[in-house]
PDB file of C-alpha atoms in Angstrom:
ATOM      1  CA  UNK A 111     -75.353 -43.057 -96.589  1.00 53.00           C
ATOM      2  CA  UNK A 112     -77.119 -40.107 -98.400  1.00 60.00           C
ATOM      3  CA  UNK A 113     -79.662 -41.081-100.875  1.00 69.00           C
ATOM      4  CA  UNK A 114     -80.420 -38.495-104.074  1.00 83.00           C
ATOM      5  CA  UNK A 115     -83.285 -39.349-105.976  1.00 85.00           C
ATOM      6  CA  UNK A 116     -84.048 -37.076-109.284  1.00 91.00           C
ATOM      7  CA  UNK A 117     -86.081 -39.548-110.525  1.00 90.00           C
ATOM      8  CA  UNK A 118     -89.031 -37.817-112.820  1.00 84.00           C
ATOM      9  CA  UNK A 119     -86.493 -34.957-113.849  1.00 92.00           C
ATOM     10  CA  UNK A 120     -84.510 -34.317-116.819  1.00 96.00           C
ATOM     11  CA  UNK A 121     -80.560 -33.324-116.790  1.00 98.00           C
ATOM     12  CA  UNK A 122     -78.688 -32.153-119.838  1.00 98.00           C
ATOM     13  CA  UNK A 123     -74.781 -32.210-119.814  1.00 98.00           C
ATOM     14  CA  UNK A 124     -73.182 -31.245-122.846  1.00 97.00           C
ATOM     15  CA  UNK A 125     -69.741 -32.607-123.945  1.00 93.00           C
ATOM     16  CA  UNK A 126     -71.541 -35.772-121.905  1.00 93.00           C
ATOM     17  CA  UNK A 127     -70.471 -38.702-124.309  1.00 91.00           C
ATOM     18  CA  UNK A 128     -67.192 -39.408-123.202  1.00 90.00           C
ATOM     19  CA  UNK A 129     -64.418 -38.637-120.067  1.00 91.00           C
ATOM     20  CA  UNK A 130     -65.522 -35.980-116.985  1.00 95.00           C
ATOM     21  CA  UNK A 131     -69.307 -35.624-118.809  1.00 95.00           C
ATOM     22  CA  UNK A 132     -69.666 -39.178-119.717  1.00 95.00           C
ATOM     23  CA  UNK A 133     -68.817 -39.615-115.457  1.00 96.00           C
ATOM     24  CA  UNK A 134     -71.521 -37.091-115.214  1.00 97.00           C
ATOM     25  CA  UNK A 135     -74.046 -38.482-117.112  1.00 97.00           C
ATOM     26  CA  UNK A 136     -73.866 -41.691-115.338  1.00 97.00           C
ATOM     27  CA  UNK A 137     -73.850 -40.379-112.265  1.00 96.00           C
ATOM     28  CA  UNK A 138     -77.202 -38.223-112.308  1.00 97.00           C
ATOM     29  CA  UNK A 139     -78.853 -41.721-114.592  1.00 96.00           C
ATOM     30  CA  UNK A 140     -77.828 -43.414-111.355  1.00 95.00           C
ATOM     31  CA  UNK A 141     -79.709 -41.054-109.418  1.00 95.00           C
ATOM     32  CA  UNK A 142     -82.568 -41.660-111.430  1.00 95.00           C
ATOM     33  CA  UNK A 143     -82.535 -38.458-113.692  1.00 96.00           C
ATOM     34  CA  UNK A 144     -84.023 -38.692-117.570  1.00 95.00           C
ATOM     35  CA  UNK A 145     -80.340 -38.005-119.147  1.00 97.00           C
ATOM     36  CA  UNK A 146     -79.592 -36.554-122.059  1.00 97.00           C
ATOM     37  CA  UNK A 147     -75.891 -36.428-123.104  1.00 97.00           C
ATOM     38  CA  UNK A 148     -74.837 -34.015-126.301  1.00 96.00           C
ATOM     39  CA  UNK A 149     -72.430 -34.658-128.481  1.00 92.00           C
ATOM     40  CA  UNK A 150     -70.545 -33.038-131.325  1.00 83.00           C
ATOM     41  CA  UNK A 151     -70.329 -34.820-134.846  1.00 67.00           C
ATOM     42  CA  UNK A 152     -69.230 -38.383-134.858  1.00 59.00           C
ATOM     43  CA  UNK A 153     -67.260 -37.946-131.658  1.00 64.00           C
ATOM     44  CA  UNK A 154     -69.689 -40.901-130.475  1.00 71.00           C
ATOM     45  CA  UNK A 155     -70.070 -44.329-130.297  1.00 85.00           C
ATOM     46  CA  UNK A 156     -73.473 -43.653-129.309  1.00 89.00           C
ATOM     47  CA  UNK A 157     -74.754 -47.904-129.181  1.00 91.00           C
ATOM     48  CA  UNK A 158     -71.492 -48.281-126.874  1.00 92.00           C
ATOM     49  CA  UNK A 159     -72.417 -45.712-124.824  1.00 93.00           C
ATOM     50  CA  UNK A 160     -75.639 -46.668-124.561  1.00 94.00           C
ATOM     51  CA  UNK A 161     -74.433 -50.670-123.219  1.00 95.00           C
ATOM     52  CA  UNK A 162     -72.677 -48.696-120.635  1.00 94.00           C
ATOM     53  CA  UNK A 163     -75.282 -47.312-118.786  1.00 95.00           C
ATOM     54  CA  UNK A 164     -77.758 -50.717-119.946  1.00 96.00           C
ATOM     55  CA  UNK A 165     -74.768 -52.749-117.923  1.00 95.00           C
ATOM     56  CA  UNK A 166     -75.539 -51.002-114.952  1.00 93.00           C
ATOM     57  CA  UNK A 167     -79.092 -51.151-114.886  1.00 95.00           C
ATOM     58  CA  UNK A 168     -79.594 -47.546-115.917  1.00 95.00           C
ATOM     59  CA  UNK A 169     -82.684 -45.947-118.300  1.00 93.00           C
ATOM     60  CA  UNK A 170     -80.693 -45.137-122.310  1.00 94.00           C
ATOM     61  CA  UNK A 171     -79.939 -41.522-122.214  1.00 95.00           C
ATOM     62  CA  UNK A 172     -80.673 -39.540-124.827  1.00 95.00           C
ATOM     63  CA  UNK A 173     -77.465 -38.756-127.254  1.00 95.00           C
ATOM     64  CA  UNK A 174     -78.256 -35.828-129.255  1.00 95.00           C
ATOM     65  CA  UNK A 175     -75.443 -34.048-131.623  1.00 94.00           C
ATOM     66  CA  UNK A 176     -75.520 -30.488-130.712  1.00 94.00           C
ATOM     67  CA  UNK A 177     -73.000 -27.473-132.069  1.00 94.00           C
ATOM     68  CA  UNK A 178     -72.332 -25.618-128.152  1.00 94.00           C
ATOM     69  CA  UNK A 179     -71.412 -22.648-130.095  1.00 94.00           C
ATOM     70  CA  UNK A 180     -75.005 -22.551-132.007  1.00 96.00           C
ATOM     71  CA  UNK A 181     -77.600 -20.750-129.785  1.00 97.00           C
ATOM     72  CA  UNK A 182     -80.064 -22.161-132.343  1.00 97.00           C
ATOM     73  CA  UNK A 183     -78.928 -25.733-131.789  1.00 97.00           C
ATOM     74  CA  UNK A 184     -79.407 -24.844-127.870  1.00 97.00           C
ATOM     75  CA  UNK A 185     -82.857 -23.624-128.665  1.00 98.00           C
ATOM     76  CA  UNK A 186     -83.500 -27.368-130.963  1.00 97.00           C
ATOM     77  CA  UNK A 187     -81.753 -29.513-128.054  1.00 97.00           C
ATOM     78  CA  UNK A 188     -84.037 -28.170-124.844  1.00 97.00           C
ATOM     79  CA  UNK A 189     -87.009 -28.364-127.346  1.00 97.00           C
ATOM     80  CA  UNK A 190     -86.165 -31.650-127.615  1.00 95.00           C
ATOM     81  CA  UNK A 191     -85.610 -32.011-124.138  1.00 96.00           C
ATOM     82  CA  UNK A 192     -88.568 -30.753-122.895  1.00 96.00           C
ATOM     83  CA  UNK A 193     -90.547 -33.336-125.172  1.00 93.00           C
ATOM     84  CA  UNK A 194     -89.136 -35.941-123.309  1.00 89.00           C
ATOM     85  CA  UNK A 195     -90.205 -34.567-119.594  1.00 91.00           C
ATOM     86  CA  UNK A 196     -91.631 -31.816-118.256  1.00 91.00           C
ATOM     87  CA  UNK A 197     -89.134 -30.357-116.301  1.00 92.00           C
ATOM     88  CA  UNK A 198     -85.571 -29.489-116.560  1.00 96.00           C
ATOM     89  CA  UNK A 199     -83.390 -30.412-112.805  1.00 97.00           C
ATOM     90  CA  UNK A 200     -80.456 -29.220-114.089  1.00 98.00           C
ATOM     91  CA  UNK A 201     -78.284 -28.130-116.880  1.00 98.00           C
ATOM     92  CA  UNK A 202     -74.218 -28.966-116.863  1.00 98.00           C
ATOM     93  CA  UNK A 203     -71.632 -26.984-119.509  1.00 97.00           C
ATOM     94  CA  UNK A 204     -68.637 -29.256-119.577  1.00 95.00           C
ATOM     95  CA  UNK A 205     -68.021 -28.295-123.345  1.00 91.00           C
ATOM     96  CA  UNK A 206     -64.557 -26.855-124.217  1.00 89.00           C
ATOM     97  CA  UNK A 207     -62.585 -26.321-127.167  1.00 88.00           C
ATOM     98  CA  UNK A 208     -59.323 -24.101-127.999  1.00 89.00           C
ATOM     99  CA  UNK A 209     -56.949 -24.038-130.105  1.00 90.00           C
ATOM    100  CA  UNK A 210     -53.216 -24.768-128.717  1.00 89.00           C
ATOM    101  CA  UNK A 211     -50.738 -22.153-128.382  1.00 92.00           C
ATOM    102  CA  UNK A 212     -47.193 -22.961-129.506  1.00 92.00           C
ATOM    103  CA  UNK A 213     -45.614 -19.238-129.493  1.00 94.00           C
ATOM    104  CA  UNK A 214     -46.639 -16.039-129.004  1.00 95.00           C
ATOM    105  CA  UNK A 215     -47.781 -16.446-132.872  1.00 95.00           C
ATOM    106  CA  UNK A 216     -49.905 -18.302-132.148  1.00 94.00           C
ATOM    107  CA  UNK A 217     -51.734 -15.660-130.196  1.00 94.00           C
ATOM    108  CA  UNK A 218     -54.441 -14.747-132.294  1.00 95.00           C
ATOM    109  CA  UNK A 219     -57.888 -12.888-131.876  1.00 96.00           C
ATOM    110  CA  UNK A 220     -60.009 -15.361-134.165  1.00 96.00           C
ATOM    111  CA  UNK A 221     -58.537 -17.840-131.785  1.00 95.00           C
ATOM    112  CA  UNK A 222     -59.426 -16.713-128.555  1.00 95.00           C
ATOM    113  CA  UNK A 223     -63.241 -15.919-129.770  1.00 96.00           C
ATOM    114  CA  UNK A 224     -63.030 -19.488-131.201  1.00 95.00           C
ATOM    115  CA  UNK A 225     -62.604 -20.597-127.689  1.00 95.00           C
ATOM    116  CA  UNK A 226     -64.849 -18.069-125.948  1.00 97.00           C
ATOM    117  CA  UNK A 227     -67.508 -19.088-127.974  1.00 96.00           C
ATOM    118  CA  UNK A 228     -67.520 -23.012-127.230  1.00 95.00           C
ATOM    119  CA  UNK A 229     -65.981 -22.559-123.638  1.00 95.00           C
ATOM    120  CA  UNK A 230     -67.493 -19.557-122.388  1.00 97.00           C
ATOM    121  CA  UNK A 231     -70.945 -18.309-124.080  1.00 97.00           C
ATOM    122  CA  UNK A 232     -72.789 -22.185-124.007  1.00 97.00           C
ATOM    123  CA  UNK A 233     -73.308 -21.434-120.301  1.00 97.00           C
ATOM    124  CA  UNK A 234     -75.856 -18.046-121.334  1.00 97.00           C
ATOM    125  CA  UNK A 235     -77.489 -20.073-124.642  1.00 97.00           C
ATOM    126  CA  UNK A 236     -77.888 -23.052-122.734  1.00 98.00           C
ATOM    127  CA  UNK A 237     -79.950 -21.185-119.786  1.00 98.00           C
ATOM    128  CA  UNK A 238     -81.929 -18.973-122.331  1.00 98.00           C
ATOM    129  CA  UNK A 239     -83.128 -21.667-124.494  1.00 98.00           C
ATOM    130  CA  UNK A 240     -84.561 -23.685-121.327  1.00 98.00           C
ATOM    131  CA  UNK A 241     -86.400 -20.934-120.296  1.00 98.00           C
ATOM    132  CA  UNK A 242     -87.718 -20.734-123.437  1.00 97.00           C
ATOM    133  CA  UNK A 243     -88.738 -24.065-123.910  1.00 97.00           C
ATOM    134  CA  UNK A 244     -89.762 -24.515-119.924  1.00 97.00           C
ATOM    135  CA  UNK A 245     -91.164 -21.149-119.054  1.00 97.00           C
ATOM    136  CA  UNK A 246     -88.343 -21.507-116.298  1.00 96.00           C
ATOM    137  CA  UNK A 247     -84.348 -21.814-115.367  1.00 97.00           C
ATOM    138  CA  UNK A 248     -83.110 -25.029-114.239  1.00 97.00           C
ATOM    139  CA  UNK A 249     -82.910 -25.107-110.401  1.00 97.00           C
ATOM    140  CA  UNK A 250     -78.931 -25.779-111.029  1.00 98.00           C
ATOM    141  CA  UNK A 251     -76.829 -25.627-112.868  1.00 98.00           C
ATOM    142  CA  UNK A 252     -73.059 -25.929-113.228  1.00 98.00           C
ATOM    143  CA  UNK A 253     -69.980 -25.512-115.539  1.00 98.00           C
ATOM    144  CA  UNK A 254     -66.613 -27.025-115.569  1.00 97.00           C
ATOM    145  CA  UNK A 255     -63.679 -25.483-114.939  1.00 97.00           C
ATOM    146  CA  UNK A 256     -60.007 -26.210-115.065  1.00 93.00           C
ATOM    147  CA  UNK A 257     -56.927 -24.659-113.040  1.00 92.00           C
ATOM    148  CA  UNK A 258     -56.353 -22.650-116.409  1.00 91.00           C
ATOM    149  CA  UNK A 259     -57.449 -19.521-115.435  1.00 91.00           C
ATOM    150  CA  UNK A 260     -54.513 -19.466-112.547  1.00 92.00           C
ATOM    151  CA  UNK A 261     -51.874 -22.163-113.399  1.00 90.00           C
ATOM    152  CA  UNK A 262     -50.349 -21.744-116.772  1.00 91.00           C
ATOM    153  CA  UNK A 263     -50.168 -25.164-118.736  1.00 88.00           C
ATOM    154  CA  UNK A 264     -48.177 -25.468-121.408  1.00 89.00           C
ATOM    155  CA  UNK A 265     -49.973 -24.330-124.740  1.00 91.00           C
ATOM    156  CA  UNK A 266     -53.148 -23.980-122.772  1.00 92.00           C
ATOM    157  CA  UNK A 267     -53.530 -19.960-123.191  1.00 95.00           C
ATOM    158  CA  UNK A 268     -56.615 -20.117-124.816  1.00 95.00           C
ATOM    159  CA  UNK A 269     -58.385 -22.686-123.274  1.00 94.00           C
ATOM    160  CA  UNK A 270     -56.697 -20.927-119.715  1.00 95.00           C
ATOM    161  CA  UNK A 271     -58.508 -17.249-120.498  1.00 97.00           C
ATOM    162  CA  UNK A 272     -61.688 -18.631-121.925  1.00 97.00           C
ATOM    163  CA  UNK A 273     -62.178 -20.962-118.562  1.00 96.00           C
ATOM    164  CA  UNK A 274     -60.946 -17.834-116.611  1.00 97.00           C
ATOM    165  CA  UNK A 275     -63.797 -16.401-118.313  1.00 98.00           C
ATOM    166  CA  UNK A 276     -66.217 -18.505-117.672  1.00 98.00           C
ATOM    167  CA  UNK A 277     -65.683 -18.939-113.853  1.00 98.00           C
ATOM    168  CA  UNK A 278     -66.585 -14.889-114.107  1.00 98.00           C
ATOM    169  CA  UNK A 279     -69.598 -15.597-115.985  1.00 98.00           C
ATOM    170  CA  UNK A 280     -71.234 -17.910-113.943  1.00 98.00           C
ATOM    171  CA  UNK A 281     -70.451 -15.640-110.807  1.00 98.00           C
ATOM    172  CA  UNK A 282     -72.544 -12.960-111.722  1.00 98.00           C
ATOM    173  CA  UNK A 283     -74.967 -15.665-113.326  1.00 98.00           C
ATOM    174  CA  UNK A 284     -75.320 -16.687-110.036  1.00 98.00           C
ATOM    175  CA  UNK A 285     -76.523 -13.490-108.190  1.00 98.00           C
ATOM    176  CA  UNK A 286     -78.399 -12.785-111.402  1.00 98.00           C
ATOM    177  CA  UNK A 287     -80.204 -15.647-111.262  1.00 98.00           C
ATOM    178  CA  UNK A 288     -80.346 -15.309-107.318  1.00 97.00           C
ATOM    179  CA  UNK A 289     -84.101 -13.767-107.046  1.00 97.00           C
ATOM    180  CA  UNK A 290     -85.390 -17.003-109.666  1.00 96.00           C
ATOM    181  CA  UNK A 291     -83.937 -19.910-107.206  1.00 97.00           C
ATOM    182  CA  UNK A 292     -81.131 -20.621-109.269  1.00 98.00           C
ATOM    183  CA  UNK A 293     -78.123 -22.202-108.369  1.00 98.00           C
ATOM    184  CA  UNK A 294     -74.836 -21.987-110.462  1.00 98.00           C
ATOM    185  CA  UNK A 295     -71.489 -23.456-109.685  1.00 98.00           C
ATOM    186  CA  UNK A 296     -68.411 -24.043-111.182  1.00 98.00           C
ATOM    187  CA  UNK A 297     -66.647 -27.483-110.687  1.00 98.00           C
ATOM    188  CA  UNK A 298     -62.376 -27.698-111.251  1.00 96.00           C
ATOM    189  CA  UNK A 299     -61.817 -31.374-111.671  1.00 94.00           C
ATOM    190  CA  UNK A 300     -58.195 -32.283-110.756  1.00 87.00           C
ATOM    191  CA  UNK A 301     -56.031 -34.481-113.676  1.00 80.00           C
ATOM    192  CA  UNK A 302     -57.871 -36.901-115.499  1.00 75.00           C
ATOM    193  CA  UNK A 303     -56.847 -38.946-118.156  1.00 70.00           C
ATOM    194  CA  UNK A 304     -59.808 -37.960-120.934  1.00 68.00           C
ATOM    195  CA  UNK A 305     -59.236 -37.520-125.007  1.00 68.00           C
ATOM    196  CA  UNK A 306     -59.702 -33.778-124.377  1.00 70.00           C
ATOM    197  CA  UNK A 307     -56.235 -33.858-122.216  1.00 66.00           C
ATOM    198  CA  UNK A 308     -54.136 -36.287-124.179  1.00 68.00           C
ATOM    199  CA  UNK A 309     -55.323 -33.841-127.497  1.00 65.00           C
ATOM    200  CA  UNK A 310     -54.084 -30.838-125.571  1.00 66.00           C
ATOM    201  CA  UNK A 311     -51.099 -31.867-124.027  1.00 68.00           C
ATOM    202  CA  UNK A 312     -50.156 -35.303-125.718  1.00 67.00           C
ATOM    203  CA  UNK A 313     -49.816 -38.800-124.961  1.00 64.00           C
ATOM    204  CA  UNK A 314     -46.432 -38.624-123.494  1.00 66.00           C
ATOM    205  CA  UNK A 315     -47.227 -35.962-120.848  1.00 63.00           C
ATOM    206  CA  UNK A 316     -51.265 -38.400-119.949  1.00 61.00           C
ATOM    207  CA  UNK A 317     -48.740 -41.177-119.694  1.00 61.00           C
ATOM    208  CA  UNK A 318     -45.647 -39.240-117.857  1.00 64.00           C
ATOM    209  CA  UNK A 319     -43.458 -41.982-115.982  1.00 58.00           C
ATOM    210  CA  UNK A 320     -43.655 -39.851-112.709  1.00 60.00           C
ATOM    211  CA  UNK A 321     -43.359 -42.258-109.396  1.00 57.00           C
ATOM    212  CA  UNK A 322     -45.985 -40.151-108.058  1.00 62.00           C
ATOM    213  CA  UNK A 323     -48.468 -40.162-111.364  1.00 61.00           C
ATOM    214  CA  UNK A 324     -51.165 -42.178-109.662  1.00 63.00           C
ATOM    215  CA  UNK A 325     -51.215 -39.926-106.782  1.00 66.00           C
ATOM    216  CA  UNK A 326     -52.233 -37.165-108.227  1.00 72.00           C
ATOM    217  CA  UNK A 327     -54.581 -38.790-111.296  1.00 76.00           C
ATOM    218  CA  UNK A 328     -58.439 -37.978-110.300  1.00 84.00           C
ATOM    219  CA  UNK A 329     -61.059 -40.775-111.060  1.00 88.00           C
ATOM    220  CA  UNK A 330     -63.614 -39.313-113.168  1.00 91.00           C
ATOM    221  CA  UNK A 331     -66.538 -40.403-111.297  1.00 94.00           C
ATOM    222  CA  UNK A 332     -65.169 -38.086-108.084  1.00 94.00           C
ATOM    223  CA  UNK A 333     -66.584 -35.618-110.496  1.00 96.00           C
ATOM    224  CA  UNK A 334     -69.447 -36.626-111.667  1.00 96.00           C
ATOM    225  CA  UNK A 335     -70.697 -37.196-107.802  1.00 95.00           C
ATOM    226  CA  UNK A 336     -69.382 -33.731-106.795  1.00 97.00           C
ATOM    227  CA  UNK A 337     -72.221 -32.365-109.417  1.00 97.00           C
ATOM    228  CA  UNK A 338     -74.778 -34.512-108.391  1.00 97.00           C
ATOM    229  CA  UNK A 339     -74.385 -33.247-104.812  1.00 96.00           C
ATOM    230  CA  UNK A 340     -74.117 -29.643-105.993  1.00 97.00           C
ATOM    231  CA  UNK A 341     -77.602 -29.968-107.772  1.00 97.00           C
ATOM    232  CA  UNK A 342     -79.067 -32.371-105.559  1.00 96.00           C
ATOM    233  CA  UNK A 343     -80.821 -29.641-102.829  1.00 94.00           C
ATOM    234  CA  UNK A 344     -78.297 -30.817 -99.991  1.00 94.00           C
ATOM    235  CA  UNK A 345     -76.161 -27.949-101.457  1.00 96.00           C
ATOM    236  CA  UNK A 346     -78.410 -25.191-101.995  1.00 96.00           C
ATOM    237  CA  UNK A 347     -76.609 -22.650 -99.851  1.00 97.00           C
ATOM    238  CA  UNK A 348     -73.393 -22.619-102.151  1.00 98.00           C
ATOM    239  CA  UNK A 349     -74.191 -20.420-104.971  1.00 98.00           C
ATOM    240  CA  UNK A 350     -71.689 -18.576-107.441  1.00 98.00           C
ATOM    241  CA  UNK A 351     -68.605 -20.656-105.798  1.00 98.00           C
ATOM    242  CA  UNK A 352     -65.667 -22.319-107.934  1.00 98.00           C
ATOM    243  CA  UNK A 353     -64.962 -25.759-106.436  1.00 97.00           C
ATOM    244  CA  UNK A 354     -61.804 -27.946-106.667  1.00 96.00           C
ATOM    245  CA  UNK A 355     -62.256 -31.748-107.234  1.00 95.00           C
ATOM    246  CA  UNK A 356     -59.026 -32.951-107.096  1.00 91.00           C
ATOM    247  CA  UNK A 357     -58.812 -35.001-103.527  1.00 88.00           C
ATOM    248  CA  UNK A 358     -56.830 -32.167-102.314  1.00 87.00           C
ATOM    249  CA  UNK A 359     -53.650 -32.214-105.057  1.00 83.00           C
ATOM    250  CA  UNK A 360     -53.730 -29.023-105.628  1.00 84.00           C
ATOM    251  CA  UNK A 361     -52.862 -28.226-102.041  1.00 83.00           C
ATOM    252  CA  UNK A 362     -49.539 -29.988-102.446  1.00 78.00           C
ATOM    253  CA  UNK A 363     -46.632 -27.852-102.595  1.00 74.00           C
ATOM    254  CA  UNK A 364     -44.590 -27.914-105.974  1.00 71.00           C
ATOM    255  CA  UNK A 365     -41.153 -28.853-103.417  1.00 71.00           C
ATOM    256  CA  UNK A 366     -43.411 -31.918-102.178  1.00 71.00           C
ATOM    257  CA  UNK A 367     -44.036 -33.020-105.196  1.00 67.00           C
ATOM    258  CA  UNK A 368     -40.513 -32.550-106.547  1.00 66.00           C
ATOM    259  CA  UNK A 369     -38.352 -33.507-103.488  1.00 69.00           C
ATOM    260  CA  UNK A 370     -40.829 -36.184-101.361  1.00 64.00           C
ATOM    261  CA  UNK A 371     -40.320 -33.975 -98.984  1.00 66.00           C
ATOM    262  CA  UNK A 372     -43.267 -33.994 -96.316  1.00 62.00           C
ATOM    263  CA  UNK A 373     -45.634 -35.883 -99.691  1.00 63.00           C
ATOM    264  CA  UNK A 374     -48.636 -37.232 -97.948  1.00 63.00           C
ATOM    265  CA  UNK A 375     -48.575 -39.821-100.200  1.00 64.00           C
ATOM    266  CA  UNK A 376     -51.941 -41.205-102.296  1.00 65.00           C
ATOM    267  CA  UNK A 377     -55.711 -40.042-101.431  1.00 67.00           C
ATOM    268  CA  UNK A 378     -57.493 -43.629-100.147  1.00 67.00           C
ATOM    269  CA  UNK A 379     -60.510 -43.821-102.164  1.00 65.00           C
ATOM    270  CA  UNK A 380     -63.773 -44.588-100.748  1.00 65.00           C
ATOM    271  CA  UNK A 381     -65.777 -47.770-101.715  1.00 63.00           C
ATOM    272  CA  UNK A 382     -69.336 -46.115-102.927  1.00 55.00           C
ATOM    273  CA  UNK A 383     -70.819 -48.039 -99.761  1.00 55.00           C
ATOM    274  CA  UNK A 384     -68.326 -47.414 -97.516  1.00 61.00           C
ATOM    275  CA  UNK A 385     -70.113 -45.731 -94.608  1.00 55.00           C
ATOM    276  CA  UNK A 386     -68.813 -41.795 -94.903  1.00 53.00           C
ATOM    277  CA  UNK A 387     -67.942 -42.561 -98.250  1.00 46.00           C
TER     278      UNK A 387
END
């Protein structure tokens, strides 16, 4: 089993106090990183979050209230991280916000601009703030996206456009930062039961009584592991890529899903300590 060691290195995960962001932060904590997690005002139970880290024998994360859409907040965040650790190994941009769309009358420029400010542009603000604080860009940058730029989910118009823009921006950033030795990649998680998913699609959708629901549900820890692997140095040949983390669920034909014909069955989850896991 490969051991990944981030001891002495700082890692920032925005939107890192719940769901996928928290799973990513925990995995970096398990690898020894000095983890900083951000959240919006009043959205995190900081005591419970620290306790979750302690139960696994991990150091307390630094938890910071920070507005992802504000470049001044990004600079303040990176200065605070610089005061805690002399180096910054990785930045993970996980914040997303968008208004749901019920009909074409909800497609407004102001709503799109809001989504772009929160879901697309923060990765650039974070990079510029990191260079200002540390004198260099972090070696690894990961943006968390969705398949909403290619698949049309109900009410997801604004988020889908913002995520598509995020993926395009990351490809360009990967090329522009290549001479600096920076790797920029995008992760597209599969279907994860998170507060964000419930707020966007509704509890009834997330909890839908489908015989194959569990086959499509993804453990957020799988996303955390993929993120740590991308930032570990072992995958430095990968940059500018959009990587699906869904245990192959996106490869399944809608016909197979609806009829059961050719359905491969649930993915086998490997134990973290299992050989080959």
